[in-house]
Coordinates of C-alpha atoms and ligand atoms in Angstrom, one line a residue:
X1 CA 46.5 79.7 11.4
X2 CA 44.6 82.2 13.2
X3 CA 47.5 85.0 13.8
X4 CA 48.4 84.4 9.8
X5 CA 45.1 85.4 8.5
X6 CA 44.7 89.0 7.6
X7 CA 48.3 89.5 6.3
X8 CA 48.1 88.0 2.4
X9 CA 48.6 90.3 0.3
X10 CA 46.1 92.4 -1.3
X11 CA 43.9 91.8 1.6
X12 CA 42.7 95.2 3.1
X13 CA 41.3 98.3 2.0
X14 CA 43.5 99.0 -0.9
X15 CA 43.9 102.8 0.0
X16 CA 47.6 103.9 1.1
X17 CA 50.9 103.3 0.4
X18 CA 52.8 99.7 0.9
X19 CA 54.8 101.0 3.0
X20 CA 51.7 102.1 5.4
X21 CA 50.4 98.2 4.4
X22 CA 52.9 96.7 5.4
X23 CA 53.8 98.5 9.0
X24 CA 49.9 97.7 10.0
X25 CA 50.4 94.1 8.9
X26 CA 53.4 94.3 11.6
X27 CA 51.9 95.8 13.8
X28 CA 48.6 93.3 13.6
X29 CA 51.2 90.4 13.5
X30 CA 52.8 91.3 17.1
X31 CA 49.6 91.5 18.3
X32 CA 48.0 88.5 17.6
X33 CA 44.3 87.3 18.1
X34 CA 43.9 87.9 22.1
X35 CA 43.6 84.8 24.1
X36 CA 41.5 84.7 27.6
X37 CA 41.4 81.9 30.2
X38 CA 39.3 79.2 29.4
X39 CA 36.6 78.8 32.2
X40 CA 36.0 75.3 32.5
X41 CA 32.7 74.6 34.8
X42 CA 32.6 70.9 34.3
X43 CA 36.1 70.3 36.2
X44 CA 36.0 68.7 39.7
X45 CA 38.9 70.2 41.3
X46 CA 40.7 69.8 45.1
X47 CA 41.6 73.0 47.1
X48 CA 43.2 74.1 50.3
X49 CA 40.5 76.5 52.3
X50 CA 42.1 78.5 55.4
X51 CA 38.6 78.4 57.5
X52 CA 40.2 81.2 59.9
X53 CA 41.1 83.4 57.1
X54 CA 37.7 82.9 55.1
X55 CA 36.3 85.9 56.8
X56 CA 38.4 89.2 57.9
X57 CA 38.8 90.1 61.4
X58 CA 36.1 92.6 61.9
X59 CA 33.4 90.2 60.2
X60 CA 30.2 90.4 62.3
X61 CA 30.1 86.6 62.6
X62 CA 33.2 86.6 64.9
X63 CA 31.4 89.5 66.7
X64 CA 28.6 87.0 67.4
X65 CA 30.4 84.0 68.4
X66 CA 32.5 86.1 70.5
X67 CA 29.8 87.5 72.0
X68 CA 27.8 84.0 72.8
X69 CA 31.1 82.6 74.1
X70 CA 30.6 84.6 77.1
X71 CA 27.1 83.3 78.3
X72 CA 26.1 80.2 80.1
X73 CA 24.2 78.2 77.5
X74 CA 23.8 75.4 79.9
X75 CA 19.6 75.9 80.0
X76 CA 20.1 74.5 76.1
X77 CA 22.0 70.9 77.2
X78 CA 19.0 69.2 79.0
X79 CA 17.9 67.8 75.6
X80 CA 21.2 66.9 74.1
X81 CA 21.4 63.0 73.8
X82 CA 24.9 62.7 72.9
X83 CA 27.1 62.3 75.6
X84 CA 30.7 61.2 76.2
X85 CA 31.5 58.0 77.0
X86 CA 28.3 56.7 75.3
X87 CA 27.5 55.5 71.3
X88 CA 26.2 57.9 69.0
X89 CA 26.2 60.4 66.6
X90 CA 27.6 64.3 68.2
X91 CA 25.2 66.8 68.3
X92 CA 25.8 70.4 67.2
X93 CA 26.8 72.8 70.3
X94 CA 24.3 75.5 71.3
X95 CA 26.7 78.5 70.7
X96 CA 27.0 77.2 66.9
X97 CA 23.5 76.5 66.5
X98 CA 23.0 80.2 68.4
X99 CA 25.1 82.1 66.2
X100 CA 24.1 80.9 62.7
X101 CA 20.4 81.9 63.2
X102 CA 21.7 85.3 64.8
X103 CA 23.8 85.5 62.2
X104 CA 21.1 84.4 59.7
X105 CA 18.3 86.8 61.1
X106 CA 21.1 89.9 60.6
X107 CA 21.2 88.9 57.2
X108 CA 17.9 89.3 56.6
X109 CA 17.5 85.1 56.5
X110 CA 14.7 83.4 58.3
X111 CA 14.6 80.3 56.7
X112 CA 15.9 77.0 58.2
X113 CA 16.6 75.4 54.8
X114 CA 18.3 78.9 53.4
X115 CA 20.8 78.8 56.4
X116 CA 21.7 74.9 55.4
X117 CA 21.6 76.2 52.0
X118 CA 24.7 78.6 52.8
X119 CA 26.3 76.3 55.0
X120 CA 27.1 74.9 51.4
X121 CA 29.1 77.4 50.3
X122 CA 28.9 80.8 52.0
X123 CA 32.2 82.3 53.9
X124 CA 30.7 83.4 57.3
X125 CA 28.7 80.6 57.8
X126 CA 31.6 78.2 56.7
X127 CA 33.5 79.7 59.0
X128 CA 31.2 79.1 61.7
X129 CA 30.5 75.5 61.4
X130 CA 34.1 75.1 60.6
X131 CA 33.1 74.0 56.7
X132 CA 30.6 71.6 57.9
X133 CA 26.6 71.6 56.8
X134 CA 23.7 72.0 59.3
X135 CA 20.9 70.3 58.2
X136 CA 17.5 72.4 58.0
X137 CA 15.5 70.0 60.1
X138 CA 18.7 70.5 63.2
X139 CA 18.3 74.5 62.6
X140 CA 14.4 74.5 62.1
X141 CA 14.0 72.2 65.5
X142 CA 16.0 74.1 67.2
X143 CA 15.0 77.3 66.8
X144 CA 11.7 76.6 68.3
X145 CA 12.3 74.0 70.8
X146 CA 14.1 75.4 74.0
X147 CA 11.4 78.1 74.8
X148 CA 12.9 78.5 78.4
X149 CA 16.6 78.4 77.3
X150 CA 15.7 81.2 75.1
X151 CA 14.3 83.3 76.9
X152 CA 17.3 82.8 79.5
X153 CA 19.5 83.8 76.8
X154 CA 17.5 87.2 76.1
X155 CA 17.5 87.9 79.6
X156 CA 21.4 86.7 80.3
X157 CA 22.3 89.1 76.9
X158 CA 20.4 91.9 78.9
X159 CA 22.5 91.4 82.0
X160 CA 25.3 91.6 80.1
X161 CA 24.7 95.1 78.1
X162 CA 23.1 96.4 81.2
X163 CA 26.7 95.5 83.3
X164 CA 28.3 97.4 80.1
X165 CA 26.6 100.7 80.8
X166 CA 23.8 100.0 77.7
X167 CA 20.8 99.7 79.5
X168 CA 20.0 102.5 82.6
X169 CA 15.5 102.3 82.9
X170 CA 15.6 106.1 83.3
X171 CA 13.8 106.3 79.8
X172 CA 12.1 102.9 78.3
X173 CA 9.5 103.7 74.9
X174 CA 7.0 100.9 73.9
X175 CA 5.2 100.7 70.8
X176 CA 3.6 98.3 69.3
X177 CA 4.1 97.1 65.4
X178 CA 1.6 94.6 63.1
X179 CA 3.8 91.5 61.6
X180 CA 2.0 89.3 59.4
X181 CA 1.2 85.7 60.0
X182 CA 2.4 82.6 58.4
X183 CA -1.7 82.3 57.0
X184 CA -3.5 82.7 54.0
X185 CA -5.9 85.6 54.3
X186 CA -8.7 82.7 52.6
X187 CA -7.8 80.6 55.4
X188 CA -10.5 82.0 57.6
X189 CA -13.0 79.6 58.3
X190 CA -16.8 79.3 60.2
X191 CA -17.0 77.0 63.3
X192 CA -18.9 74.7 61.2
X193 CA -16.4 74.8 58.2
X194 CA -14.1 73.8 60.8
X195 CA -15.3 71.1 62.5
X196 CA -16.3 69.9 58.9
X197 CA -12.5 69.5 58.2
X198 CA -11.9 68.4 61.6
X199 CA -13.9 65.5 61.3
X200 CA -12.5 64.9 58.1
X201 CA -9.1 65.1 59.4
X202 CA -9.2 63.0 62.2
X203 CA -10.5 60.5 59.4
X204 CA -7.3 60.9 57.5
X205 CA -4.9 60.3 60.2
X206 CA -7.2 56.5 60.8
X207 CA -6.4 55.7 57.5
X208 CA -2.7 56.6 57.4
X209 CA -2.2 54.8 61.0
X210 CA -4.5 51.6 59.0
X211 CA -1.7 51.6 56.0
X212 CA 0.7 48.5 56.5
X213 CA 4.5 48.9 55.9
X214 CA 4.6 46.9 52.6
X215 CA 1.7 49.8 51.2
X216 CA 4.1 52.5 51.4
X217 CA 7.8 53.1 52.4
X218 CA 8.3 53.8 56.6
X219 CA 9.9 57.2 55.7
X220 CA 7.0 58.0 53.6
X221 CA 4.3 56.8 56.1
X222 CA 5.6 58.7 59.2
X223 CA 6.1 61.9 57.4
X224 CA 2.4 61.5 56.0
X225 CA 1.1 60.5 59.4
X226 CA 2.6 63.3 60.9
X227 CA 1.3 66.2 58.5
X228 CA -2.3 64.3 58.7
X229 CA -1.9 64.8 62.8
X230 CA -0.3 68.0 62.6
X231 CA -3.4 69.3 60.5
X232 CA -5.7 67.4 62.8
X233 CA -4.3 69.6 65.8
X234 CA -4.3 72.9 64.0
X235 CA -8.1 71.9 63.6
X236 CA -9.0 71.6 67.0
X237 CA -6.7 74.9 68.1
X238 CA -8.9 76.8 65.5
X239 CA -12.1 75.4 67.4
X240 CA -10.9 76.6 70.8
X241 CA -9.7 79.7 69.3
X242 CA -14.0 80.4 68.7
X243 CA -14.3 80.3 72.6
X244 CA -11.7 83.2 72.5
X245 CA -13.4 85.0 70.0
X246 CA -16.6 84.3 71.9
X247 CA -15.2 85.4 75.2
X248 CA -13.3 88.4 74.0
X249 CA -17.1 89.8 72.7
X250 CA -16.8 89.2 69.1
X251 CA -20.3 88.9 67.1
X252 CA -21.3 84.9 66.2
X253 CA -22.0 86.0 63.0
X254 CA -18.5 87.8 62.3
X255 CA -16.2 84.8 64.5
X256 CA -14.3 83.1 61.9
X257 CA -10.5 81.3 62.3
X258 CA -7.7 80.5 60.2
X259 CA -7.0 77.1 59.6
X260 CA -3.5 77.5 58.7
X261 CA -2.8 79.5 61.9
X262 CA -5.7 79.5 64.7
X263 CA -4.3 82.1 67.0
X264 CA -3.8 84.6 64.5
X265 CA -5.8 87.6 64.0
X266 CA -6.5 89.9 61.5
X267 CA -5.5 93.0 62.2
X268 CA -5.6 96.7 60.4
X269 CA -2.1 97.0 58.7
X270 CA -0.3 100.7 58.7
X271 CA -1.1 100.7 55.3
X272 CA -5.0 100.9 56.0
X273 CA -5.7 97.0 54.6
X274 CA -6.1 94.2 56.5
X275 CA -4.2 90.8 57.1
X276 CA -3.5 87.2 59.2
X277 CA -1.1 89.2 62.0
X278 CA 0.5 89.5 65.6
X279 CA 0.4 92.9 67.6
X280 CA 4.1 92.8 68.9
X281 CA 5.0 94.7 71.8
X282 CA 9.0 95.9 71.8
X283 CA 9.7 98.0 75.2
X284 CA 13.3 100.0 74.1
X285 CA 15.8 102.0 76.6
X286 CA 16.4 105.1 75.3
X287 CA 20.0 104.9 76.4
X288 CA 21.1 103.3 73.9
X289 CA 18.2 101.2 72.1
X290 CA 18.3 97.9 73.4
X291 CA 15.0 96.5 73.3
X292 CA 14.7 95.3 76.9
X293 CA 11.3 93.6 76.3
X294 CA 9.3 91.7 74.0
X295 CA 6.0 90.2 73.5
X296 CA 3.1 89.2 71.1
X297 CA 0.2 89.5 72.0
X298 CA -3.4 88.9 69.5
X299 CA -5.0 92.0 70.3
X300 CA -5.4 94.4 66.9
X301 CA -4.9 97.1 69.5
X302 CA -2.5 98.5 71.7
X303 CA -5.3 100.2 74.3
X304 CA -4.6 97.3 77.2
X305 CA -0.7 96.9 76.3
X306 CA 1.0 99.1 78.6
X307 CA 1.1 97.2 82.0
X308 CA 1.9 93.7 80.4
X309 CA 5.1 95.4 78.9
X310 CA 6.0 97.0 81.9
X311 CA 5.5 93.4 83.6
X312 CA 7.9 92.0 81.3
X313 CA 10.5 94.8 81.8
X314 CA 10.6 94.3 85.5
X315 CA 11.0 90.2 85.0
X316 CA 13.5 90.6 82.5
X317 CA 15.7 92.9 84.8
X318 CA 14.4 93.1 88.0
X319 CA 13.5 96.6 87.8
X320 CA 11.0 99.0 87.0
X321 CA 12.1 102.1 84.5
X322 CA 11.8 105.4 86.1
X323 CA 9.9 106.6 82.8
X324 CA 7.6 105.1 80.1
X325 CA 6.7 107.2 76.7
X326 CA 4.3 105.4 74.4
X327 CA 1.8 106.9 71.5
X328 CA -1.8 107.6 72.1
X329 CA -3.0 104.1 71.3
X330 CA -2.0 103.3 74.7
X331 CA -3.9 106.0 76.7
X332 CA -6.4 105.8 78.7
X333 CA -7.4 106.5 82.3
X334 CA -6.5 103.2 83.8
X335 CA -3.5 103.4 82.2
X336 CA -2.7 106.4 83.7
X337 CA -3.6 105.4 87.0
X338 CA -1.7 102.2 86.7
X339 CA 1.2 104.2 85.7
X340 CA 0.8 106.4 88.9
X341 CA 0.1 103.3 91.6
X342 CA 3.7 101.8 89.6
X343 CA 5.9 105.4 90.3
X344 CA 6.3 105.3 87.0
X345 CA 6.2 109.2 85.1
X346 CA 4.5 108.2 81.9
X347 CA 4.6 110.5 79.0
X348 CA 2.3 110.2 76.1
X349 CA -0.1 112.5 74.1
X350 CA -2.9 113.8 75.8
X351 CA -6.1 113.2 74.2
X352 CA -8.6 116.1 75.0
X353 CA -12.0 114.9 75.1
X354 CA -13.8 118.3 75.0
X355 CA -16.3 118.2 72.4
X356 CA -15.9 114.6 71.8
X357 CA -18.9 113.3 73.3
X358 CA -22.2 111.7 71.6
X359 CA -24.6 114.0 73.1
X360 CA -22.2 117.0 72.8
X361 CA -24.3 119.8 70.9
X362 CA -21.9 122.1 69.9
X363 CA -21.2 121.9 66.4
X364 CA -24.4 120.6 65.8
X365 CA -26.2 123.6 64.7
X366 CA -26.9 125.2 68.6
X367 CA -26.7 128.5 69.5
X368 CA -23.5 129.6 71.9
X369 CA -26.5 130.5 74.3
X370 CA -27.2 127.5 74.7
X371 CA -24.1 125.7 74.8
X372 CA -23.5 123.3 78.1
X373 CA -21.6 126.0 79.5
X374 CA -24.9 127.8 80.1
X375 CA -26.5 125.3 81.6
X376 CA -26.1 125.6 85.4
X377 CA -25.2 122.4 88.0
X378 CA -26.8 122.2 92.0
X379 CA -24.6 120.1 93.2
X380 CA -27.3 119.4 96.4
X381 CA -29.5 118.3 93.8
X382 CA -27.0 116.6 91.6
X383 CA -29.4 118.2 88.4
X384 CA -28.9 121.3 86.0
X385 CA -31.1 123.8 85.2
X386 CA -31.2 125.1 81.2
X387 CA -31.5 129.1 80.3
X388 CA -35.4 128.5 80.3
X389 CA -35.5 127.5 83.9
X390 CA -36.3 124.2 83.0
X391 CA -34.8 121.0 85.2
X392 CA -32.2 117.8 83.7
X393 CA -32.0 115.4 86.0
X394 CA -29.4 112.7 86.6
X395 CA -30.0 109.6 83.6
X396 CA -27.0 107.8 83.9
X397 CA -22.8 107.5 83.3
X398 CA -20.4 107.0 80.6
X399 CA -16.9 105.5 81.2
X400 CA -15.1 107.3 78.8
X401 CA -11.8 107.1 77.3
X402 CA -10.2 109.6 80.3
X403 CA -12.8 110.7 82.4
X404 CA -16.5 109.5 84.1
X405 CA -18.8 111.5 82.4
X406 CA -22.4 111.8 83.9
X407 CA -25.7 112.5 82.0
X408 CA -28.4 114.8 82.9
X409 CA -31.7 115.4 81.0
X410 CA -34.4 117.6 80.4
X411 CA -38.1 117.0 80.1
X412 CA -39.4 115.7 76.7
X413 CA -42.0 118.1 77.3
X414 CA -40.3 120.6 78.5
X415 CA -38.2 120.8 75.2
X416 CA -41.0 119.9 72.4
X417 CA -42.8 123.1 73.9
X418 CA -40.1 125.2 74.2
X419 CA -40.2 128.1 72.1
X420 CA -36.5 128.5 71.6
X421 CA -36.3 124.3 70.7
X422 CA -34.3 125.0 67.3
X423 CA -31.5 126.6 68.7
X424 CA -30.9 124.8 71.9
X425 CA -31.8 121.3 70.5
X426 CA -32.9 121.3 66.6
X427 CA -32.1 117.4 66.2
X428 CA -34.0 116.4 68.8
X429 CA -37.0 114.7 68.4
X430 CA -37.9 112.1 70.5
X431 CA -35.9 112.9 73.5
X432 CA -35.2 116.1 75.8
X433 CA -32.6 117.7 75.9
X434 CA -29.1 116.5 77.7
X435 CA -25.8 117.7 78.9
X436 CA -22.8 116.1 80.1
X437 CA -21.0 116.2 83.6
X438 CA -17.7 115.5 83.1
X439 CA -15.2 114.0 86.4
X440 CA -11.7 113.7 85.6
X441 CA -10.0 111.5 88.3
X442 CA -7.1 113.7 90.4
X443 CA -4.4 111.3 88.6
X444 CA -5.9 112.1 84.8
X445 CA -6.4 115.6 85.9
X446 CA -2.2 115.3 87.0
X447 CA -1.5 114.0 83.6
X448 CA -3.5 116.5 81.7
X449 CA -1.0 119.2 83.3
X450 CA 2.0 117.6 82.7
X451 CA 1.4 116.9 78.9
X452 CA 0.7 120.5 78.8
X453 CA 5.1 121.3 80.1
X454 CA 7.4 121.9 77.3
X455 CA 9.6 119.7 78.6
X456 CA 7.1 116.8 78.7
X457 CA 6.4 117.9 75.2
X458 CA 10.2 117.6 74.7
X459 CA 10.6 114.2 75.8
X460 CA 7.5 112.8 74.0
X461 CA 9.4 114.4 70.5
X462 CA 12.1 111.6 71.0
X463 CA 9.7 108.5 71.1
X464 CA 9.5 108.1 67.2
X465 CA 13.4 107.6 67.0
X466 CA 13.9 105.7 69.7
X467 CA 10.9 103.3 69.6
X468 CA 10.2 102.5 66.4
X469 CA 13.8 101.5 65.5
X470 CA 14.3 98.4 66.7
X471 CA 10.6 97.5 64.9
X472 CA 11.8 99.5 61.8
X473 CA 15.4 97.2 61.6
X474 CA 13.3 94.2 62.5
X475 CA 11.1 94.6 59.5
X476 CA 13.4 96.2 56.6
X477 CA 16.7 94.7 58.0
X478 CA 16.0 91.6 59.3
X479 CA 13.5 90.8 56.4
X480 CA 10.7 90.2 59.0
X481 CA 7.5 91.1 57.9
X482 CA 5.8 87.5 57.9
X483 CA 6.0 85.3 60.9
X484 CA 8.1 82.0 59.4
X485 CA 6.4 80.1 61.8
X486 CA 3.3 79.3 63.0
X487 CA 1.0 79.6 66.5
X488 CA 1.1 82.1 69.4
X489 CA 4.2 80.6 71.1
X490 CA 6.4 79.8 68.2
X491 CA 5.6 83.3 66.9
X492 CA 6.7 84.2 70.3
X493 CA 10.2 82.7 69.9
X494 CA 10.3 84.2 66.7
X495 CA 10.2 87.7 67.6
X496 CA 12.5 87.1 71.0
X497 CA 15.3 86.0 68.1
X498 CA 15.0 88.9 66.2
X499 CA 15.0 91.5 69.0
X500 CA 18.3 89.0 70.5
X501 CA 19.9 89.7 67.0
X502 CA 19.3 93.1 67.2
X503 CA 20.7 93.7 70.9
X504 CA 23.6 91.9 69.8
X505 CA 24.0 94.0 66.9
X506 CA 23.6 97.1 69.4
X507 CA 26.8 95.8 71.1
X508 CA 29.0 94.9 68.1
X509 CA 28.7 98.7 67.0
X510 CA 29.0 99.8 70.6
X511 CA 30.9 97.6 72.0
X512 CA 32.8 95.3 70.5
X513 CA 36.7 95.8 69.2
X514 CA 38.0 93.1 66.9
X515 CA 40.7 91.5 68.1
X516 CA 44.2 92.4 65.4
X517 CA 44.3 90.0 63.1
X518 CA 47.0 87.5 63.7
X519 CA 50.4 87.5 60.5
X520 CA 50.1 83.8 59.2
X521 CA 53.3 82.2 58.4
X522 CA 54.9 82.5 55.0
Ligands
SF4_601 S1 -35.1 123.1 74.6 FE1 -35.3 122.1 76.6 S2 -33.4 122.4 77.6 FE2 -33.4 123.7 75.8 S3 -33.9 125.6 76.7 FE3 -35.8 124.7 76.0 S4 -36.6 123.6 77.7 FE4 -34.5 124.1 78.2

């Protein structure tokens, strides 16, 4: 026996007395060999789960479904086939199907078949189907299906933080982040690559639709008749996404489309490279940091952003904020004047273009003499006249990034023969001299003040912080950094679930008390 072995005698080191011997043989012997619970994985074994009690009363799920218990969900019923009174199968209420991808995106899970995955097994989302599974294709269907609904939702979720003090206008920050799309970068493709695999593709659907039932199995045909038509109409978004390209002044040679995902673009990532994305635009209250709007848009840029966000604040709630704060990426002098014709104080860096212009001279090896500032303007004869006497008359005007800037030039004559050539214009070669005009509208000229107040200066501090939060959670919290799905409007839906996720999660660390948990009988 095990707990005998070690105690014959003689065994041991042979060093000591037998009286030492035999008290560690005693001591050994009332010991015994330990013995550990034998984990048995094989075993199928019964047990009594307490779905109330799987998670504790301050678990965010119940924060969730609590939450989406108080909103009219009704917008998501139009499609629901089961009703009462009739045969069939239930479906899956809104609210639950709601909550678990909330739930899912605050957990950093974007994936239909993960969610199903923990429905398995996983505490929270046990407890919100009540122990039951979800299937993937219920979850995946659903999260891009009820565009409308959605969107209600978002709005009826603002209403509701607005009513609780969260949301006031006075201060709203946009900014715009890069999220990558669901597209292989090598999925770019010419027009004639593309129609290529159109025609191609549109001959693989005709020979699925020609295979007869006894060929393959029904379940198998369908699903291969719809991935052949589902390619087919990715093929002929990606040629109608060349008319875009075309129209929004991109080079033939240069136009190329994914294949995987048409309407993406790429787009410069923050980290200088380059990559299949969505420009998405997140408008956040500074009262608290709800974002109060979303949208994606395919531009790389945010130069043209600024009204369509401000658009989408006043659908969303019906009003317009009292102030806007946005980087310089979204300057420019129709922004500002939009801002002005709107009411709306806007506060963002102002970009001085002094110096900044092609045909500016200074810095270029000229004299100070003979800097633009010494040139002299007749406004009756809208022309300058240079420190040699000699005339620049009106060429032409720039629309620049803040102002109208109007271009004057000398004589190519008058400058080739001008003994003082090399330092008023050494570059110039073929042309005479020019200088520019500048005209700041009254509205830029406004703006150009008010950047210049420390208080503006103050407010413009806070727009890191506030703005780039929500895009900051969205990203490193919410695990979104690659669009799951694919195509301008899906992509759409995604982002409108993260930024609901992340309003909700506002309120549950604002807002929301747990309710005392209840004692359970003994
Ligand atoms: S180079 Fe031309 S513009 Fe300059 S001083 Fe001479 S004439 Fe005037």
């Amino acid at each position: 026996m095990g707990s005998e072995q070690g105690i014959l005698p003689g065994c041991g080191s042979g060093v000591g007395s037998e009286a030492e011997g035999e008290a560690k043989l005693t001591s050994e012997a009332s010991l015994g060999k330990p013995r550990y619970e034998v984990i048995d994985r094989e075993q199928l074994c019964w047990r009594r789960v307490d779905v109330e009690r799987l998670i504790g009363a301050g678990h965010a799920a119940r924060a969730i479904w609590e939450f989406l218990g108080q909103l009219d969900l009704s917008g998501y019923q139009e499609e629901v086939r089961a009703v009462e009174g009739k045969a069939g199968r239930p479906g899956w209420e809104p609210r639950l199907l709601i909550s678990l991808w909330v739930y899912a995106y605050s957990e950093g899970l974007g994936s239909a078949r993960a969610i199903a995955e923990q429905c398995e097994w996983e505490p929270a989302y046990q407890w919100l189907t009540g122990a039951r599974v979800v299937n993937a294709h219920t979850l995946s269907d659903f999260r891009v299906k009820h565009e409308g609904a959605l969107h209600g939702l978002f709005v009826q979720v603002l209403g509701l933080l607005s009513a609780d003090g969260l949301i006031t206008l006075e201060r709203v920050m946009q900014d715009g982040t890069k999220i990558r799309a669901n597209a292989a970068p090598d999925s770019f493709r010419r027009k004639e690559k593309v129609e290529q695999a159109l025609k191609q593709a549109r001959e693989q659907v005709e020979a699925v639709e020609a295979l007869s039932e006894e060929e393959t199995s029904r379940c198998i045909a369908k699903a291969r008749k719809r991935a052949a038509e589902e390619r087919q109409q990715r093929l002929e978004q990606a040629l109608k996404e060349f008319k875009e390209l075309a129209e929004e002044g991109q080079e033939k040679e240069q136009r190329r489309v994914s294949t995987s995902d048409p309407e993406a673009r790429v787009m410069k990532q923050a980290d200088g490279g380059f990559a299949p994305s969505y420009n998405v635009q997140i408008d956040t209250d500074a009262q608290s940091g709800v974002v109060v709007a979303v949208g994606v848009v395919q531009a790389g840029n945010d130069f043209e952003q600024l009204e369509p966000g401000i658009e989408r604040v006043e659908q969303n709630l019906g009003k317009t904020p009292q102030e806007v704060v946005t980087d310089g990426g979204y300057v420019s002098r129709d922004t500002i004047v939009a801002m002005k014709g709107r009411t709306i104080e806007y506060i963002a860096p102002c970009v001085d273009e002094a110096g900044k212009g092609k045909s500016s001279y200074e810095g270029r090896g000229v004299s100070p003499e003979y800097h633009s500032s010494r040139f002299v303007y007749d406004a009756a004869s809208d022309s300058y006249r240079c420190p040699q006497g000699k005339i620049l008359r009106y060429e032409g005007k720039e629309e620049r990034h803040m102002q109208v800037s109007y271009r004057y030039r000398a004589q190519r004559s008058d400058c080739q023969g001008c003994p003082v050539k090399n330092q008023c214009c050494p570059s110039n070669r073929v042309t005479g001299r020019s200088v520019h005009r500048g005209e700041e509208l009254a509205e830029v000229a406004e703006f150009r003040r008010k950047m210049a107040t420390q208080q503006a200066r103050e407010i413009y501090r806070q727009r890191a912080q506030v703005a780039e939060t929500p895009n900051l959670w969205i990203k490193a919290k919410f695990g979104l950094r690659q669009f799951s799905v694919r195509g301008l409007r899906k992509v759409g839906m995604e982002a409108v679930w993260a930024c609901l996720t992340y309003n909700i999660r506002v309120w549950i660390r604002l807002r929301w008390r747990p309710a005392p948990a209840v004692a359970m009988p003994a």
